[in-house]
Amino acid sequence: MAQFFQIHPENPQLRLIRSAVDIIRQGGVVIYPTDSSYALGCHIGDKAAMERIRSIRKLDDKHNFTLVCRDLSEIAIYAKIENHHYRMLKNLTPGPYTFIHMATKQVPRRLQHPKKKTIGIRVPDNAIAQALLAELDEPLMSSTLILPGDELPMTDPYEMRDILSHQVDLVIDGGYCGFEDTTVVDMEDDAPVVVRAGKGDTRLFET
């Protein structure tokens, strides 16, 4: 049975954050809030936990996972950022954007796009997510909490607990956080390309 933590959305209780991070470090799969929707997360180095997330969402091996990072300096450890893209990322993080970059050697190969060797990176503007990342001191491997057959992410933590209590280790109730996708921006080439329009403003990328 999954544990269930009610964490304050603006002033997260450090005791609960530390307990959540302990669960992550021990191989647990957690449901946590972001600035766009609830997400599934696990330790970046835990292959078994990643496969559990893949099973929950019924994802194939071509799915792109995302590394959820604390800030821009942490992004630079896992993604190759061109100088002319740096200012753009600085202006848009934290925020509801996922940026696709070439992965560095710090990213496990199983998390990279199998052909392009890219990785999705984001920095959420959410106090609970930021507290988890600060305590963990490394990125969370993450995927939006959309169940197979659904078009939108789950929004009710109590429903998440009822449906997924035997498939995850922790549900964090951080209040309502929305049900929109992030805006996905491909940064592989000089000119950024919007791959998916979501909560983040796409007008910034129009030429």
Coordinates of N, CA, C and O in Angstrom, one line a residue, residues 113-178:
H113 N 16.9 9.2 -25.8 CA 16.2 8.8 -27.1 C 17.1 7.7 -27.7 O 18.3 8.0 -27.9
P114 N 16.6 6.6 -28.1 CA 17.5 5.5 -28.6 C 18.3 5.8 -29.8 O 19.4 5.3 -30.0
K115 N 17.8 6.7 -30.7 CA 18.5 7.1 -31.9 C 19.2 8.5 -31.8 O 20.4 8.6 -32.2
K116 N 18.5 9.4 -31.3 CA 19.0 10.8 -31.3 C 20.0 11.1 -30.1 O 20.7 12.1 -30.1
K117 N 19.9 10.2 -29.0 CA 20.7 10.4 -27.8 C 20.4 11.8 -27.2 O 21.3 12.5 -26.7
T118 N 19.1 12.1 -27.2 CA 18.6 13.3 -26.5 C 17.9 13.0 -25.2 O 17.6 11.9 -24.9
I119 N 17.7 14.1 -24.4 CA 17.0 13.9 -23.2 C 16.1 15.2 -23.0 O 16.5 16.3 -23.4
G120 N 14.9 14.9 -22.4 CA 14.1 16.0 -22.0 C 14.4 16.6 -20.6 O 14.7 15.8 -19.7
I121 N 14.5 17.9 -20.5 CA 14.9 18.5 -19.2 C 13.9 19.6 -18.9 O 13.4 20.3 -19.7
R122 N 13.5 19.7 -17.6 CA 12.7 20.7 -17.1 C 12.9 21.2 -15.7 O 13.5 20.4 -14.9
V123 N 12.5 22.4 -15.4 CA 12.7 22.9 -14.0 C 11.3 23.4 -13.6 O 10.8 24.4 -14.1
P124 N 10.6 22.7 -12.7 CA 9.2 23.1 -12.4 C 9.1 24.2 -11.4 O 10.0 24.3 -10.5
D125 N 8.2 25.1 -11.6 CA 7.9 26.2 -10.7 C 6.9 25.7 -9.7 O 5.7 26.2 -9.7
N126 N 7.3 24.9 -8.8 CA 6.4 24.3 -7.8 C 7.2 24.1 -6.5 O 8.3 23.4 -6.5
A127 N 6.7 24.6 -5.4 CA 7.5 24.5 -4.1 C 7.8 23.1 -3.6 O 8.9 22.8 -3.1
I128 N 6.8 22.2 -3.8 CA 7.0 20.8 -3.3 C 8.0 20.2 -4.2 O 9.0 19.5 -3.7
A129 N 7.9 20.3 -5.5 CA 8.9 19.7 -6.4 C 10.3 20.2 -6.1 O 11.3 19.5 -6.1
Q130 N 10.4 21.6 -6.0 CA 11.7 22.2 -5.7 C 12.3 21.7 -4.4 O 13.5 21.4 -4.3
A131 N 11.4 21.5 -3.4 CA 11.9 21.0 -2.1 C 12.4 19.5 -2.2 O 13.4 19.2 -1.6
L132 N 11.7 18.7 -3.0 CA 12.2 17.3 -3.2 C 13.5 17.3 -3.9 O 14.4 16.6 -3.5
L133 N 13.7 18.2 -4.9 CA 14.9 18.2 -5.7 C 16.1 18.7 -4.8 O 17.2 18.2 -4.9
A134 N 15.8 19.7 -4.0 CA 16.8 20.2 -3.1 C 17.3 19.2 -2.1 O 18.5 19.1 -1.9
E135 N 16.4 18.5 -1.5 CA 16.8 17.4 -0.6 C 17.4 16.2 -1.2 O 18.4 15.7 -0.7
L136 N 17.0 15.9 -2.4 CA 17.5 14.8 -3.2 C 18.9 15.1 -3.7 O 19.8 14.2 -3.8
D137 N 19.1 16.3 -4.1 CA 20.4 16.9 -4.6 C 20.8 16.2 -5.9 O 22.0 16.0 -6.2
E138 N 19.8 15.8 -6.7 CA 20.0 15.4 -8.1 C 18.6 15.3 -8.7 O 17.6 15.4 -8.1
P139 N 18.6 15.2 -10.1 CA 17.3 15.2 -10.8 C 16.4 14.0 -10.4 O 16.9 13.0 -10.0
L140 N 15.1 14.2 -10.7 CA 14.1 13.1 -10.6 C 13.9 12.6 -12.1 O 13.7 13.5 -13.0
M141 N 13.9 11.3 -12.3 CA 13.4 10.8 -13.5 C 11.9 10.8 -13.5 O 11.3 10.4 -12.5
S142 N 11.2 11.4 -14.5 CA 9.8 11.7 -14.3 C 9.0 11.5 -15.6 O 9.6 11.5 -16.7
S143 N 7.7 11.3 -15.4 CA 6.8 11.1 -16.5 C 5.4 11.6 -16.0 O 5.0 11.4 -14.9
T144 N 4.7 12.3 -16.9 CA 3.4 12.8 -16.5 C 2.4 11.7 -16.1 O 2.5 10.6 -16.7
L145 N 1.6 11.9 -15.1 CA 0.7 10.9 -14.6 C -0.6 10.9 -15.4 O -1.6 11.4 -15.1
I146 N -0.4 10.2 -16.6 CA -1.6 10.0 -17.4 C -1.8 8.4 -17.5 O -0.8 7.7 -18.0
L147 N -2.9 7.9 -17.2 CA -3.1 6.5 -17.2 C -3.5 6.1 -18.6 O -4.0 6.8 -19.4
P148 N -3.2 4.8 -19.0 CA -3.5 4.3 -20.3 C -5.0 4.5 -20.7 O -5.9 4.2 -19.9
G149 N -5.2 5.0 -21.9 CA -6.6 5.3 -22.3 C -7.1 6.7 -22.0 O -8.1 7.1 -22.5
D150 N -6.4 7.4 -21.0 CA -6.8 8.7 -20.7 C -6.2 9.8 -21.6 O -5.0 9.5 -22.1
E151 N -6.8 10.9 -21.7 CA -6.2 12.0 -22.5 C -5.6 13.0 -21.6 O -4.7 13.8 -22.1
L152 N -6.0 13.1 -20.4 CA -5.6 14.1 -19.4 C -4.9 13.5 -18.2 O -5.3 12.4 -17.8
P153 N -4.0 14.2 -17.6 CA -3.4 13.7 -16.3 C -4.4 13.6 -15.2 O -5.4 14.3 -15.2
M154 N -4.1 12.8 -14.2 CA -4.9 12.7 -13.0 C -4.7 14.0 -12.2 O -3.6 14.5 -12.2
T155 N -5.8 14.4 -11.5 CA -5.7 15.6 -10.7 C -6.1 15.4 -9.2 O -5.8 16.3 -8.4
D156 N -6.7 14.3 -8.9 CA -7.2 14.1 -7.5 C -6.3 13.1 -6.8 O -6.3 11.9 -7.1
P157 N -5.5 13.6 -5.8 CA -4.6 12.7 -5.1 C -5.3 11.5 -4.4 O -4.7 10.4 -4.3
Y158 N -6.5 11.7 -4.0 CA -7.3 10.6 -3.3 C -7.6 9.5 -4.4 O -7.5 8.3 -4.1
E159 N -8.0 9.9 -5.5 CA -8.2 9.0 -6.6 C -6.9 8.3 -7.0 O -6.9 7.1 -7.3
M160 N -5.8 9.0 -7.1 CA -4.5 8.4 -7.4 C -4.2 7.3 -6.4 O -3.8 6.2 -6.7
R161 N -4.5 7.6 -5.1 CA -4.2 6.6 -4.0 C -5.1 5.3 -4.2 O -4.7 4.2 -4.1
D162 N -6.4 5.6 -4.5 CA -7.3 4.5 -4.7 C -6.9 3.6 -5.9 O -7.0 2.3 -5.8
I163 N -6.5 4.2 -7.0 CA -6.3 3.4 -8.2 C -4.9 2.8 -8.2 O -4.7 1.7 -8.7
L164 N -3.9 3.5 -7.6 CA -2.5 3.2 -7.8 C -1.8 2.8 -6.5 O -0.6 2.6 -6.5
S165 N -2.6 2.5 -5.5 CA -1.9 2.3 -4.2 C -1.0 1.0 -4.1 O -0.1 1.0 -3.3
H166 N -1.3 0.1 -5.1 CA -0.4 -1.1 -5.1 C 0.7 -1.0 -6.2 O 1.4 -2.0 -6.4
Q167 N 0.7 0.1 -6.9 CA 1.7 0.2 -8.0 C 2.8 1.3 -7.7 O 3.8 1.3 -8.3
V168 N 2.5 2.2 -6.7 CA 3.5 3.2 -6.3 C 3.7 3.1 -4.8 O 3.0 2.4 -4.1
D169 N 4.7 3.8 -4.4 CA 5.1 3.7 -3.0 C 4.7 4.9 -2.2 O 4.6 4.9 -0.9
L170 N 4.4 6.1 -2.9 CA 4.0 7.3 -2.2 C 3.2 8.1 -3.1 O 3.5 8.3 -4.3
V171 N 2.1 8.7 -2.5 CA 1.3 9.7 -3.2 C 1.4 11.0 -2.4 O 1.1 11.0 -1.2
I172 N 1.9 12.1 -3.0 CA 2.0 13.3 -2.3 C 0.8 14.2 -2.7 O 0.6 14.5 -3.9
D173 N 0.0 14.5 -1.7 CA -1.1 15.4 -2.0 C -0.6 16.9 -1.8 O -0.4 17.3 -0.6
G174 N -0.4 17.6 -2.9 CA 0.0 18.9 -2.8 C -1.0 19.9 -3.3 O -0.7 21.0 -3.7
G175 N -2.3 19.5 -3.2 CA -3.3 20.3 -3.7 C -3.5 20.3 -5.2 O -2.8 19.5 -5.9
Y176 N -4.4 21.2 -5.7 CA -4.6 21.2 -7.2 C -3.4 21.8 -7.9 O -3.0 22.9 -7.5
C177 N -3.0 21.2 -8.9 CA -1.8 21.8 -9.7 C -2.1 21.8 -11.2 O -1.2 22.1 -12.0
G178 N -3.3 21.5 -11.6 CA -3.6 21.6 -13.1 C -3.5 20.3 -13.8 O -3.2 19.2 -13.2

